[in-house]
Amino acid sequence: MGMNDWVGNSLMGLRGESRGETGATHELTEEKQETFHFTIGPYTDPVMTARPGDRIVVETRDAFSGKIKTEQDKPSEKIRMPFANPQNGPIMIEGAEPGDALAVHIESMRPRGPQPRGTCAMIPEFGALTGTYYTATLNDPLPEVVRKVHVTEETVEWSDRVTLPYKPHIGTLSCSPEIDSISSLTPDNHGGNMDLPDMGPGTVTYLPVRVPGARLFIGDAHACQGDGEVCGVAVEHASLTTIRVDVIKGWTIEWPRLESDEMIMAIGSARPLEDATRIAYRELIRWMVADHGFDQWDAYMMLSQCGRVRLGNFVDPKYTVGAAVSKKYLAQ
Amino acid sequence: MGMNDWVGNSLMGLRGESRGETGATHELTEEKQETFHFTIGPYTDPVMTARPGDRIVVETRDAFSGKIKTEQDKPSEKIRMPFANPQNGPIMIEGAEPGDALAVHIESMRPRGPQPRGTCAMIPEFGALTGTYYTATLNDPLPEVVRKVHVTEETVEWSDRVTLPYKPHIGTLSCSPEIDSISSLTPDNHGGNMDLPDMGPGTVTYLPVRVPGARLFIGDAHACQGDGEVCGVAVEHASLTTIRVDVIKGWTIEWPRLESDEMIMAIGSARPLEDATRIAYRELIRWMVADHGFDQWDAYMMLSQCGRVRLGNFVDPKYTVGAAVSKKYLAQ
Amino acid sequence: MGMNDWVGNSLMGLRGESRGETGATHELTEEKQETFHFTIGPYTDPVMTARPGDRIVVETRDAFSGKIKTEQDKPSEKIRMPFANPQNGPIMIEGAEPGDALAVHIESMRPRGPQPRGTCAMIPEFGALTGTYYTATLNDPLPEVVRKVHVTEETVEWSDRVTLPYKPHIGTLSCSPEIDSISSLTPDNHGGNMDLPDMGPGTVTYLPVRVPGARLFIGDAHACQGDGEVCGVAVEHASLTTIRVDVIKGWTIEWPRLESDEMIMAIGSARPLEDATRIAYRELIRWMVADHGFDQWDAYMMLSQCGRVRLGNFVDPKYTVGAAVSKKYLAQ
Amino acid sequence: MGMNDWVGNSLMGLRGESRGETGATHELTEEKQETFHFTIGPYTDPVMTARPGDRIVVETRDAFSGKIKTEQDKPSEKIRMPFANPQNGPIMIEGAEPGDALAVHIESMRPRGPQPRGTCAMIPEFGALTGTYYTATLNDPLPEVVRKVHVTEETVEWSDRVTLPYKPHIGTLSCSPEIDSISSLTPDNHGGNMDLPDMGPGTVTYLPVRVPGARLFIGDAHACQGDGEVCGVAVEHASLTTIRVDVIKGWTIEWPRLESDEMIMAIGSARPLEDATRIAYRELIRWMVADHGFDQWDAYMMLSQCGRVRLGNFVDPKYTVGAAVSKKYLAQ
């Protein structure tokens, strides 16, 4: 059985406007995208329009816009902030209105571009184990180090010593806020730069729609990532990512949510990290109450016994946490 | 001696493009403003242009856009988020370029509009001593309470028991970010909703310029405010605020700064609150080193003995702290 | 193969003073313990002495000292703070000296006492989704709710709807600080109330020794627990817990560490939660550098790709995080 | 009028057991103290007993126990942790029982010992603008720098350039916790290392009594200190500190409080810093409601207009904040 076969029984499959019908396939190549975006908001021109059920094959760029080609290319010299983490989009989704949720099923991801395709780096005053722009210290910054990595559809050849499995996922996924335009480096209630390793092929992400047409942005593919993205950078790579979109009418969610074959997860992004975790757990409880018939206090106490937490990143301007519960405990 | 007399010797007075010459006076009435803004960014049409040294008399609206007229008007019913905290502007400043600083001297503030002009409120899930949107809890929210307050140029008649002095200041002051557009409720390195009681008549605020023309936004006048703005709301009121603007060419600052006759202050906004404080102190040290000839470690250790911290708000999406040092310790 | 078979190849197995020899078996019954402790420090009388390699069978009490017998027994009435979370011990370990590490292999755990043995509760101003003693709000507290749960060696019968697997672990495990005595509700660098679900049968925990004889405390068995222990309480139960202790001479660690057949984990406890996570990751890097031959920057960047984070609790006075790496990436 | 004349009308003056009568004067010399303490708890032998109304003249040592005599003496070499911040005491107070408050009126402080008496330092991984033990980073530590300072009863001769006024205060003041013993470097609800510049001559501090006799500890005199004690160290000096103690029977407070001629202040210590601020403001509201006849919501909203926040330290294991309101707004 394929990793996407369960999706027909997902909330997307059961309540999406497409009724499970796959529509047209669109290609969002680098050429078609032309101008990538570094801020996520309502002020940019749409790059295409899709209908519920449509499939979109997206050529994402890596977080450095491909400018780090060798281990001698320093991010601090090649990238002028805030022009990091380029996004494809915005893609308009027909029929999506404020108060709906946009469902994004990631069907597949694969690496593209010349080897070594993967890039990791230590960037001055960025990352979790260093003074940063917001956790301001007087210490000398850590050294700037670039690691170029060979990435295939199976493996990430980290070093002579260690080979990691290829576990791709999308780092940044968003609909547009209503009037704000938010840096593609920042996650918040619109989605954004969540860097959550669960957000990979075979899963469905639900995003709150806040403007007509939703205005979907997508980018920041990772070949793999540890919990917390501790040095600040995953194995960043250009990808060919295939998604299928759908609209859940009238399902109003305040924060992004994610569904897999095994679990449902609510996602919060905030500082400090406990606030991100609080948001994620409160939203998960609300979901269990609204859609799975749980009493609020029963859900709260039960998650104290079986809730699962996944740390996205704790390096961005806001940190991201997913709180999840196994579907086997949701069945009635 | 007037409270503004010292300004000729301020950094604005000494290094501003106007050479201390006051230029034209502009009036930014409600009618001229027409559309107030709830997001601070580069995507809105300028409302006027001023030159360095010009004076601008601004009719600011209160944070509720004047919709809370009685104690029966509930913010949760009258205000649809994110449409709180209306801003005048953007005002284009001739000659301001990225890398410069914009100086804003608040010359005077006075209340306007029919009595009771002042509004305070407890708003559900907003404020410091309650669960909030970001510090998510399952508790019932606090009651929604509105207090209308008589405000004159001398006093804030808080209650039968307590009369407070009128201590006006500007809650929200910003230049535009380069590509982001940020909610007028959020402070960050562009300025924004800092809610710092020091930012009143007789002081000069310096803001980083990140787009040509600076795009100055101003709003959110407070008749008075305690440190931290603990319930989430000051005595909000419509004001007539007179500012004089200037441009400090080539003075590149990363965060807002403030100068009074007595002290210099650097301002940081972040979560958690210690990060806001770290930013403020690091920026203050950088200022002392760059412009006042201090050794870095001497400044750091000396501020440990005489630095002064003012808490702006700890209720907004980011918290604001000012770190200051008396000018008497800067003299050589 | 049994879940403990790997321990011979653990750091405990290879470097422990017992040379893998199992010594005497001691029984630490409730009667022998007599007085349970609610603070962890150097000021209490030892309850027994063991040698490296010895096995100790401990009768732990539940976190409420067995006083919550029915769902009508309210913790706020039955427990006077700070007398929650009773600890067995201190057990003196022969030969343990400051600068050594104590290894505690949990061989097995099983529930004891009359059914329903398990207790969960919502306690006023305690837990993650409520105002608390330290995150002080003016909201009314959540209702006080007690859940008594049938617990066997296989299952936790949570509700009519949900049965959870029995996944026992030790919530609180410590050696004594040098001069402080720390509430058994608080985790810190000595160990303490970490509430880490990984700390169950088949794993080895390493604790820093700070006083001669180590002074081992143990308690707070959980029948199961979700990440974060979100409502503040796990399924607390009295247990029969069998441990085997050993001493790693001259292995000086600053924070607790854990080893399983699959991974090594460093444990940090602090507020805010990002600080706990920072500690855990820094300690993990130090471990990889010191004992597994990694370069510091290589380890840092690699954990950004494959580190795993487990949230212990984010409800105690300090929060606990474990950062882990799979042993398969440690092999050379 | 002297700075202590108001004390007769303080809560101590009006409700203290001594009825305003000054009793015996005790001298707690270094010789009498003999063994200074680095942990604050119930496990140490009392050094003397005093009655309500008695005066005690205390010879405090500086935070480095006098071991930093020159700028070549490095704290990292001279001080073995946790043996920093020596405390005098415990002083038993007759009649103090759990549920009472201990009042400590600081009548005077003056420096003692050979010049240069004052010591400031930058200590590796300690302070606000550096990675630390709890905010763990991989950066190289800041340089270790010691500054010896000439201190008189009028001035602190900081540098050739800057002379600061002598503004002495007590950094660490505590009664004993019930069963825990807490590092003298850590503040919490018992008091401890609050480093609050307000706690100087002419003020009264109220501490919760948790064990019979209160067990008062005192130490850590500062010649001056900035808000936040940003480099981690004030101008530490040995002092002759004269206090007068009293007992407020049945006045049960949860956190320390402070009263001056001008204001009342509640003190919170926690991480993150917003939690310390929340505690301080909640306790201040509770005080205004219980003893000054305010309605809870009126107090909350009014403090949003006139509350004053003083940052103690944000460098210790917990951070300290005082929230205050002017007495002129308390009068009815």
XYZ file of C-alpha atoms in Angstrom, chain A residues 20-130:
111
model
C -11.592 13.221 -3.786
C -11.432 13.882 -7.523
C -8.009 14.814 -8.767
C -8.218 17.695 -11.212
C -5.690 19.293 -13.507
C -1.958 19.157 -13.027
C -0.085 22.480 -13.046
C 3.623 22.975 -13.314
C 5.210 25.755 -11.329
C 8.689 25.778 -12.791
C 11.419 28.208 -11.822
C 10.803 29.956 -15.124
C 7.089 30.326 -14.488
C 7.723 31.529 -10.964
C 10.291 34.031 -12.241
C 10.265 36.161 -9.090
C 10.570 34.297 -5.825
C 9.220 35.923 -2.664
C 10.830 36.561 0.698
C 7.746 37.895 2.421
C 4.368 36.221 2.696
C 1.399 38.483 2.323
C -1.395 39.861 0.199
C 0.668 42.350 -1.808
C 2.219 40.173 -4.510
C 0.910 39.121 -7.928
C -0.428 35.561 -8.163
C 1.640 33.186 -10.209
C -1.205 30.813 -11.067
C -4.694 29.689 -10.129
C -5.718 26.172 -9.176
C -8.990 24.474 -8.302
C -9.741 22.200 -5.382
C -8.403 18.779 -6.269
C -5.733 20.092 -8.627
C -2.184 18.873 -8.495
C 0.749 21.270 -8.661
C 4.308 20.226 -9.385
C 6.565 22.859 -7.869
C 10.231 23.519 -8.508
C 11.372 24.934 -5.205
C 14.713 26.622 -4.752
C 16.883 25.968 -1.761
C 16.871 28.410 1.145
C 19.953 30.151 -0.220
C 18.482 30.624 -3.708
C 21.168 28.293 -5.006
C 23.938 30.781 -4.300
C 25.980 28.511 -2.028
C 27.635 26.303 -4.597
C 30.846 25.417 -2.816
C 32.068 25.240 0.746
C 33.897 28.502 0.096
C 30.663 30.431 -0.569
C 29.780 32.150 2.670
C 26.125 32.915 3.336
C 27.088 36.199 4.998
C 28.631 37.307 1.713
C 26.286 35.724 -0.784
C 22.939 36.492 0.857
C 21.748 39.954 1.791
C 19.091 39.743 4.451
C 16.084 39.593 4.378
C 16.449 37.817 1.045
C 16.733 34.274 2.389
C 14.285 31.401 2.018
C 12.684 32.033 -1.380
C 9.049 31.064 -1.793
C 7.068 29.925 -4.780
C 3.616 31.381 -5.191
C 1.270 32.900 -4.432
C -1.033 30.302 -5.947
C -4.682 31.323 -5.914
C -7.130 28.575 -5.001
C -10.575 28.940 -6.459
C -13.358 29.148 -3.951
C -11.146 29.523 -0.880
C -12.554 32.228 1.387
C -11.659 33.556 4.808
C -12.961 31.086 7.369
C -12.136 28.057 5.238
C -9.084 25.841 5.546
C -6.744 25.025 2.718
C -5.611 21.386 2.574
C -2.201 20.686 1.063
C -1.394 17.056 0.457
C 2.298 16.556 -0.236
C 2.292 13.632 -2.626
C 5.991 13.395 -3.320
C 9.285 15.201 -3.077
C 12.548 14.590 -4.819
C 15.825 16.442 -5.018
C 16.881 18.271 -8.137
C 19.899 20.191 -9.389
C 23.599 19.378 -9.761
C 25.476 17.560 -7.028
C 26.401 18.282 -4.309
C 22.813 19.495 -4.019
C 22.510 19.777 -0.277
C 23.738 22.741 1.730
C 24.144 23.117 5.461
C 25.865 26.025 7.163
C 26.723 27.672 10.424
C 25.808 31.330 9.935
C 27.083 34.060 12.288
C 24.623 34.868 15.097
C 22.110 32.349 13.805
C 21.228 28.996 15.345
C 20.296 27.667 18.756
C 23.667 27.339 20.479
C 24.948 30.836 19.867
